[in-house]
Amino acid sequence: EELRLSHQFSPGDLRHRIAEIVAEEVAAADVDLTIKIFPSGSLFKATEQYVPLSRGQLDMTVFPLSYAGGQRPEYNLTLMPGLVKNHEHAARLNASPFMDEIEAILNEDDVMTLVKGYLAGGFASMGACITRPEDVKGMTVRAAGKGFEEMLQAAGASIASMPSSETYNAMQQNVLNALNTSSSSFVSFRLQELAKCYTPASDVALWFMYQPMLINKSTFDGLTPEQQAALMAGAAKAEAYYLEEAKKEDAQSVEVFREAGVEIAEMTQEDFDAWQALAQESSYKQFVANAPDGQRLLDMALSVE
Amino acid sequence: MDPLVLGALVAVFTIVILFSGVSVAVGLLIVSAGFLLIFDGTRSLEMMPEIFFADLNSFTILSIPMFIIMGAAIASTRAGADLFEALERWLTRVPGGLVVSNLGACALFAAMSGSSPATCAAIGKMGIPEMQKRGYPDGVAAGAIAAGGTLGILIPPSVTMIVYGIATETSIGRLFLAGVVPGFMLMGLFMAWAIFATWRSGNIAVLSPRHYSLREKFEILPRILPFLVVILGVLYAMYGGVATTSETAAVGAVLCLGMAIVIYKMWNPRAIWTVLRDSTRESVMILFIMAAAGVFAYMMSSLFITQSVAQWIAALEVNRWVLMGIINLFLLVAGFFLPPVAVILMTAPILLPILDAAQFDPYWFAVILTINMEIGLITPPVGLNLFVINSIAPNISLRTILVGSAPFVGCMILAIVILCFVPGIATWLPDLVMGPS
Amino acid sequence: MPGPTSAAPAYRRGAGFVRAVHAVSTLCGWFAAACTIIALFVTCHMIFVRAVLGQSTIWQTEAVIYLMIAATVIGLPYVQKLRGHVNVDLVPLALGPRARRVLAYVTLSATLVVIALLAWHSWHIWHEAFDRNWKSSTVWAPPLWVPYLVLPVGFGLFVLQLLADLVALATGLDAPFGVREA
Ligand code: NA
Ligand code: NA
């Protein structure tokens, strides 16, 4: 039997490696199951994977869950400013009742999670360093995620929406002054060539995005117990690897930017609190207004120590 | 079934169905639907409209209708005639001044139009009758305009470069710059041939200079000023930090529509509608092919054909220039039958990993690919520029147009060979303006 | 590439239907052109707001995308009416009149089937998005059923235009592949 896994990332990306680990483990278990990986959006475009997954037209994916926030507003909590402080905190959040609630919603769409994982990110700017909300005032910023756009707008930044393929040129031409995305994306966009200052994810970070490996639930239920066990074993191995490597990604991106002579800024706990206070007033508020049961979910997520 | 065998089957069916006379976009949809149904079941078939939608769901595609409107708006005015007249008055000392002016006008017009048929029509409407009147051979006149028109997709802006940029995720601004020098080089080759062919035909008289007074030379200049304004405006928007490449297309379209309405007094709603009708017709045709080719690409990827073919070719381990020769031959043949957009979209997913492995520069290759597509525009059975010439110069037989165009195809092949030996012709300007890639 | 359909004698059977469908398709063409022009001005507005006013551009990019999708899909029947969808007519032109007629029926029917298939499935997609109140996952968050609506409508009208083409072919209002025998 063959399962098709689609994702948007290049074959050199950590998230492709996660898919490979599961595929290799399943193949090694010799349970008559193969996973065929379609990387780089060669089967479905980045944002178009959730619906086919929930219908069983696609079997598996590694997917930033907030992309499906238009279908399930609750998923917007998986990319919300200030909700996750660092990778250890992300791991605790993954094991918390909050994530069980998310899983229940996924199950309603006939989807289940195999591998949980968060990736962090930061800011790159063409001008002054961005550590506090005041720094982005008057800047034109492209942010990854609705919650971040709402918060940055509240901070007085202008939000520009454009495809990721145009960001490099836009930064080069000063159409964009700053960019907010994941550590690995900064490197793959080659922004170290342009940026004047980089604010990476370090001891405290603002930007964490939940990017799990998902499988269609009916497809999973239709597998033999041996096949299911092999998948789960592979997933467990991948999840441990994911957490370790996610931390390294941040450090590697800092290295790349430092080598390119870009100034590295650091966000303090105090800066973080200022952003979070702003998010309370903007993105959290918007979220609660749009998601049914939003306040309860938000409280659950915030209660994770 | 082995994906390679499946791939061969897809190739055969695609050829048969496209030759049946069904429209290219629908042909791609029929093949995709058939293969998805048989080898993937109904689940994929249900998704066809979603894939169709997803392929159009990109801001970059906006630039295609916009650059088409730009060309159509200018083509509807007498701007093309002005341009070629100005060049003629100034190039009067050059042997074969008239055909040289026409080719130069094609190249300049190409800098404002994203599509080749528009370029062809804009210059040819005035240029071909003028050349015939002054004794140029019909074949040279028609061939020069047909070939000169193809510069529309090599000299930026270019609809096919945009499509290539979308399909390969390369920078469209950079692709545009890569086409500039090769475009003018090709123009030079065309001019050389046109002069030679006219001389050989024995009509040496037409090559002799016609005199224009200095006054005549200068009084025409204000009439080409709008062109320069538009070209500079677009360049400023694109490379001066005002807008991204796709947004620039809209600026260009507004400038050209404005120029047509204000300077060339295209007040008449009927005239404006003609521009909109022509550009709607062309852009819907192209975008339909794009979306259908997206469905086709999904089918190929879903059945693992794309990946298997790419792996298979990569494993052949032939010399990279032999590989480039084969790729060119393949593109040339595909270009005979299919419109450029369809060829690019159908081949890019397979070709890109191969080119990458053989370490060919994707921007350099875009130029090679575009010249191949230009050849397709002036060769039967599907040669859009041939149809345009046929409709603007009904007194020249299709046979004469074909025979007249053939040597220009030779010039294009020569250009490809030159580019293979001196890749810098394509890569120098983008490296200079945007830094090394 | 055959030229536009020649004017048909009004008394032929089916001519009324064909004319009515042509009128609908022409309306589609106007709609498509209007969407393109609106997209053009929205883009210029976006550049102005961002570059000159220095303000946020939240909705423009997405609105332009949906306008262009609408222009394309709703424009399909109009371009079909104009015979603007490019094809390879080498074989049809080489065939004899009878074979050409048969081939014209086959290709037109095949086109009809595949477009009807798209129309049918688009209807379901639209319905799902409407039923579940799916939104775009952006700050603007427009309901997705609005842009999805162009799919069933556009493909549906395309099917209608193809039916009219079939009628025109059967009644002799239109020649197979636009080739009239002498
Ligand atoms: Na051009
Ligand atoms: Na051709």
Tab-separated table of N, CA, C and O in Angstrom, chain A residues 199-271:
chain	number	residue	atom	x	y	z
A	199	THR	N	16.682	40.178	13.910
A	199	THR	CA	16.275	39.875	15.275
A	199	THR	C	15.829	38.417	15.308
A	199	THR	O	14.702	38.108	14.951
A	200	PRO	N	16.734	37.508	15.672
A	200	PRO	CA	16.400	36.084	15.604
A	200	PRO	C	15.599	35.612	16.815
A	200	PRO	O	15.444	36.347	17.796
A	201	ALA	N	15.127	34.393	16.709
A	201	ALA	CA	14.528	33.744	17.876
A	201	ALA	C	15.671	33.306	18.772
A	201	ALA	O	16.585	32.629	18.337
A	202	SER	N	15.655	33.743	20.029
A	202	SER	CA	16.706	33.269	20.951
A	202	SER	C	16.031	32.809	22.243
A	202	SER	O	15.071	32.058	22.186
A	203	ASP	N	16.504	33.280	23.399
A	203	ASP	CA	15.908	32.803	24.655
A	203	ASP	C	14.426	33.166	24.725
A	203	ASP	O	13.611	32.398	25.223
A	204	VAL	N	14.114	34.350	24.233
A	204	VAL	CA	12.700	34.662	24.077
A	204	VAL	C	12.466	34.969	22.604
A	204	VAL	O	13.300	35.578	21.942
A	205	ALA	N	11.338	34.513	22.103
A	205	ALA	CA	11.003	34.803	20.710
A	205	ALA	C	9.509	34.992	20.611
A	205	ALA	O	8.740	34.454	21.399
A	206	LEU	N	9.146	35.796	19.648
A	206	LEU	CA	7.757	36.190	19.498
A	206	LEU	C	7.029	35.256	18.545
A	206	LEU	O	5.865	34.951	18.695
A	207	TRP	N	7.774	34.811	17.535
A	207	TRP	CA	7.156	34.147	16.385
A	207	TRP	C	7.360	32.640	16.455
A	207	TRP	O	8.480	32.151	16.305
A	208	PHE	N	6.317	31.917	16.717
A	208	PHE	CA	6.365	30.455	16.686
A	208	PHE	C	5.199	29.946	15.859
A	208	PHE	O	4.063	30.372	16.047
A	209	MET	N	5.508	29.054	14.945
A	209	MET	CA	4.461	28.525	14.075
A	209	MET	C	4.390	27.007	14.199
A	209	MET	O	5.406	26.316	14.082
A	210	TYR	N	3.187	26.530	14.396
A	210	TYR	CA	2.952	25.092	14.557
A	210	TYR	C	2.878	24.446	13.182
A	210	TYR	O	2.060	24.845	12.358
A	211	GLN	N	3.763	23.478	12.920
A	211	GLN	CA	3.824	22.867	11.588
A	211	GLN	C	3.868	21.349	11.732
A	211	GLN	O	4.922	20.733	11.572
A	212	PRO	N	2.738	20.739	12.038
A	212	PRO	CA	2.731	19.296	12.302
A	212	PRO	C	2.710	18.451	11.033
A	212	PRO	O	2.459	18.972	9.952
A	213	MET	N	2.990	17.152	11.200
A	213	MET	CA	2.717	16.201	10.124
A	213	MET	C	1.342	15.610	10.385
A	213	MET	O	1.058	15.117	11.476
A	214	LEU	N	0.491	15.685	9.377
A	214	LEU	CA	-0.895	15.243	9.526
A	214	LEU	C	-1.182	14.075	8.593
A	214	LEU	O	-0.514	13.897	7.573
A	215	ILE	N	-2.204	13.288	8.974
A	215	ILE	CA	-2.639	12.182	8.105
A	215	ILE	C	-4.159	12.178	8.084
A	215	ILE	O	-4.799	12.602	9.061
A	216	ASN	N	-4.713	11.729	6.978
A	216	ASN	CA	-6.164	11.578	6.929
A	216	ASN	C	-6.570	10.457	7.876
A	216	ASN	O	-5.998	9.370	7.846
A	217	LYS	N	-7.557	10.728	8.731
A	217	LYS	CA	-7.883	9.792	9.801
A	217	LYS	C	-8.476	8.484	9.259
A	217	LYS	O	-8.110	7.400	9.709
A	218	SER	N	-9.366	8.584	8.298
A	218	SER	CA	-9.949	7.369	7.723
A	218	SER	C	-8.878	6.505	7.084
A	218	SER	O	-8.906	5.271	7.189
A	219	THR	N	-7.934	7.161	6.412
A	219	THR	CA	-6.833	6.413	5.807
A	219	THR	C	-6.054	5.688	6.892
A	219	THR	O	-5.731	4.506	6.754
A	220	PHE	N	-5.759	6.397	7.988
A	220	PHE	CA	-5.005	5.790	9.082
A	220	PHE	C	-5.777	4.627	9.684
A	220	PHE	O	-5.221	3.548	9.918
A	221	ASP	N	-7.073	4.836	9.914
A	221	ASP	CA	-7.900	3.772	10.517
A	221	ASP	C	-7.983	2.548	9.621
A	221	ASP	O	-8.192	1.434	10.101
A	222	GLY	N	-7.842	2.782	8.298
A	222	GLY	CA	-7.938	1.658	7.363
A	222	GLY	C	-6.665	0.824	7.288
A	222	GLY	O	-6.648	-0.213	6.634
A	223	LEU	N	-5.584	1.281	7.928
A	223	LEU	CA	-4.335	0.526	7.895
A	223	LEU	C	-4.398	-0.641	8.880
A	223	LEU	O	-5.193	-0.627	9.823
A	224	THR	N	-3.525	-1.649	8.664
A	224	THR	CA	-3.465	-2.770	9.613
A	224	THR	C	-2.806	-2.284	10.902
A	224	THR	O	-2.073	-1.289	10.893
A	225	PRO	N	-3.039	-2.967	12.021
A	225	PRO	CA	-2.407	-2.575	13.295
A	225	PRO	C	-0.883	-2.491	13.171
A	225	PRO	O	-0.256	-1.599	13.765
A	226	GLU	N	-0.272	-3.390	12.383
A	226	GLU	CA	1.190	-3.366	12.229
A	226	GLU	C	1.614	-2.086	11.516
A	226	GLU	O	2.591	-1.438	11.888
A	227	GLN	N	0.864	-1.755	10.471
A	227	GLN	CA	1.194	-0.545	9.713
A	227	GLN	C	1.034	0.690	10.590
A	227	GLN	O	1.876	1.599	10.586
A	228	GLN	N	-0.041	0.727	11.367
A	228	GLN	CA	-0.271	1.859	12.261
A	228	GLN	C	0.862	1.986	13.271
A	228	GLN	O	1.370	3.087	13.525
A	229	ALA	N	1.267	0.836	13.812
A	229	ALA	CA	2.348	0.845	14.811
A	229	ALA	C	3.637	1.377	14.189
A	229	ALA	O	4.366	2.173	14.801
A	230	ALA	N	3.917	0.951	12.956
A	230	ALA	CA	5.137	1.390	12.279
A	230	ALA	C	5.099	2.900	12.057
A	230	ALA	O	6.095	3.599	12.268
A	231	LEU	N	3.940	3.397	11.645
A	231	LEU	CA	3.791	4.842	11.429
A	231	LEU	C	4.013	5.606	12.727
A	231	LEU	O	4.730	6.610	12.755
A	232	MET	N	3.388	5.128	13.795
A	232	MET	CA	3.492	5.834	15.070
A	232	MET	C	4.940	5.807	15.590
A	232	MET	O	5.429	6.801	16.140
A	233	ALA	N	5.620	4.680	15.377
A	233	ALA	CA	7.013	4.579	15.830
A	233	ALA	C	7.888	5.562	15.055
A	233	ALA	O	8.725	6.270	15.638
A	234	GLY	N	7.680	5.609	13.753
A	234	GLY	CA	8.428	6.552	12.918
A	234	GLY	C	8.138	7.983	13.337
A	234	GLY	O	9.037	8.825	13.409
A	235	ALA	N	6.852	8.251	13.633
A	235	ALA	CA	6.440	9.600	14.010
A	235	ALA	C	7.102	10.025	15.318
A	235	ALA	O	7.551	11.164	15.454
A	236	ALA	N	7.185	9.098	16.273
A	236	ALA	CA	7.790	9.422	17.566
A	236	ALA	C	9.251	9.795	17.382
A	236	ALA	O	9.759	10.764	17.965
A	237	LYS	N	9.929	9.019	16.537
A	237	LYS	CA	11.338	9.289	16.275
A	237	LYS	C	11.488	10.672	15.604
A	237	LYS	O	12.368	11.466	15.969
A	238	ALA	N	10.617	10.935	14.642
A	238	ALA	CA	10.688	12.197	13.908
A	238	ALA	C	10.419	13.386	14.833
A	238	ALA	O	11.052	14.435	14.708
A	239	GLU	N	9.490	13.181	15.771
A	239	GLU	CA	9.117	14.296	16.648
A	239	GLU	C	10.294	14.724	17.531
A	239	GLU	O	10.540	15.924	17.717
A	240	ALA	N	11.025	13.732	18.053
A	240	ALA	CA	12.191	14.042	18.883
A	240	ALA	C	13.234	14.796	18.059
A	240	ALA	O	13.821	15.790	18.502
A	241	TYR	N	13.456	14.319	16.841
A	241	TYR	CA	14.416	14.949	15.930
A	241	TYR	C	13.987	16.384	15.595
A	241	TYR	O	14.801	17.307	15.575
A	242	TYR	N	12.701	16.551	15.358
A	242	TYR	CA	12.121	17.844	14.983
A	242	TYR	C	12.453	18.890	16.051
A	242	TYR	O	12.928	19.986	15.764
A	243	LEU	N	12.231	18.542	17.319
A	243	LEU	CA	12.455	19.483	18.420
A	243	LEU	C	13.930	19.895	18.499
A	243	LEU	O	14.253	21.069	18.610
A	244	GLU	N	14.818	18.892	18.380
A	244	GLU	CA	16.258	19.173	18.460
A	244	GLU	C	16.698	20.098	17.321
A	244	GLU	O	17.389	21.088	17.521
A	245	GLU	N	16.266	19.742	16.113
A	245	GLU	CA	16.714	20.479	14.931
A	245	GLU	C	16.099	21.873	14.868
A	245	GLU	O	16.717	22.802	14.363
A	246	ALA	N	14.866	21.998	15.381
A	246	ALA	CA	14.200	23.300	15.348
A	246	ALA	C	15.036	24.337	16.084
A	246	ALA	O	15.155	25.483	15.652
A	247	LYS	N	15.649	23.901	17.203
A	247	LYS	CA	16.497	24.823	17.957
A	247	LYS	C	17.726	25.192	17.140
A	247	LYS	O	18.152	26.348	17.124
A	248	LYS	N	18.297	24.192	16.458
A	248	LYS	CA	19.520	24.443	15.683
A	248	LYS	C	19.261	25.405	14.528
A	248	LYS	O	20.130	26.199	14.169
A	249	GLU	N	18.061	25.317	13.931
A	249	GLU	CA	17.728	26.195	12.796
A	249	GLU	C	17.939	27.655	13.164
A	249	GLU	O	18.468	28.432	12.372
A	250	ASP	N	17.485	28.010	14.380
A	250	ASP	CA	17.596	29.403	14.805
A	250	ASP	C	19.068	29.807	14.880
A	250	ASP	O	19.469	30.851	14.360
A	251	ALA	N	19.857	28.933	15.511
A	251	ALA	CA	21.276	29.235	15.672
A	251	ALA	C	21.975	29.333	14.320
A	251	ALA	O	22.799	30.226	14.087
A	252	GLN	N	21.592	28.426	13.405
A	252	GLN	CA	22.219	28.442	12.074
A	252	GLN	C	21.905	29.737	11.325
A	252	GLN	O	22.776	30.315	10.669
A	253	SER	N	20.658	30.175	11.435
A	253	SER	CA	20.292	31.393	10.710
A	253	SER	C	21.079	32.580	11.259
A	253	SER	O	21.531	33.438	10.502
A	254	VAL	N	21.282	32.605	12.591
A	254	VAL	CA	22.068	33.687	13.187
A	254	VAL	C	23.487	33.666	12.613
A	254	VAL	O	24.050	34.694	12.246
A	255	GLU	N	24.026	32.453	12.497
A	255	GLU	CA	25.381	32.294	11.969
A	255	GLU	C	25.485	32.858	10.550
A	255	GLU	O	26.409	33.611	10.222
A	256	VAL	N	24.505	32.511	9.724
A	256	VAL	CA	24.493	32.965	8.325
A	256	VAL	C	24.436	34.490	8.261
A	256	VAL	O	25.178	35.125	7.507
A	257	PHE	N	23.568	35.075	9.072
A	257	PHE	CA	23.416	36.534	9.041
A	257	PHE	C	24.657	37.218	9.598
A	257	PHE	O	25.098	38.245	9.091
A	258	ARG	N	25.245	36.624	10.652
A	258	ARG	CA	26.418	37.240	11.252
A	258	ARG	C	27.581	37.230	10.269
A	258	ARG	O	28.273	38.229	10.087
A	259	GLU	N	27.746	36.095	9.577
A	259	GLU	CA	28.822	35.977	8.593
A	259	GLU	C	28.673	37.000	7.472
A	259	GLU	O	29.661	37.481	6.918
A	260	ALA	N	27.406	37.296	7.143
A	260	ALA	CA	27.159	38.267	6.078
A	260	ALA	C	27.319	39.705	6.584
A	260	ALA	O	27.103	40.652	5.823
A	261	GLY	N	27.671	39.854	7.853
A	261	GLY	CA	27.922	41.192	8.398
A	261	GLY	C	26.669	41.934	8.810
A	261	GLY	O	26.680	43.153	8.930
A	262	VAL	N	25.586	41.196	9.049
A	262	VAL	CA	24.339	41.832	9.450
A	262	VAL	C	24.332	41.999	10.974
A	262	VAL	O	24.765	41.099	11.702
A	263	GLU	N	23.865	43.151	11.441
A	263	GLU	CA	23.770	43.373	12.884
A	263	GLU	C	22.734	42.419	13.486
A	263	GLU	O	21.667	42.205	12.910
A	264	ILE	N	23.069	41.828	14.650
A	264	ILE	CA	22.140	40.900	15.296
A	264	ILE	C	21.574	41.571	16.549
A	264	ILE	O	22.329	41.991	17.432
A	265	ALA	N	20.252	41.674	16.603
A	265	ALA	CA	19.615	42.293	17.769
A	265	ALA	C	19.018	41.213	18.658
A	265	ALA	O	18.757	40.097	18.205
A	266	GLU	N	18.809	41.539	19.913
A	266	GLU	CA	18.227	40.543	20.807
A	266	GLU	C	17.002	41.102	21.511
A	266	GLU	O	16.980	42.258	21.927
A	267	MET	N	15.995	40.262	21.626
A	267	MET	CA	14.763	40.685	22.277
A	267	MET	C	14.836	40.300	23.754
A	267	MET	O	15.158	39.149	24.080
A	268	THR	N	14.561	41.263	24.639
A	268	THR	CA	14.598	40.960	26.067
A	268	THR	C	13.206	40.534	26.530
A	268	THR	O	12.228	40.670	25.790
A	269	GLN	N	13.123	40.030	27.775
A	269	GLN	CA	11.833	39.635	28.348
A	269	GLN	C	10.888	40.842	28.388
A	269	GLN	O	9.699	40.733	28.111
A	270	GLU	N	11.486	42.006	28.674
A	270	GLU	CA	10.683	43.222	28.765
A	270	GLU	C	10.073	43.582	27.399
A	270	GLU	O	8.907	43.954	27.301
A	271	ASP	N	10.905	43.446	26.335
A	271	ASP	CA	10.401	43.689	24.975
A	271	ASP	C	9.239	42.740	24.664
A	271	ASP	O	8.203	43.137	24.140
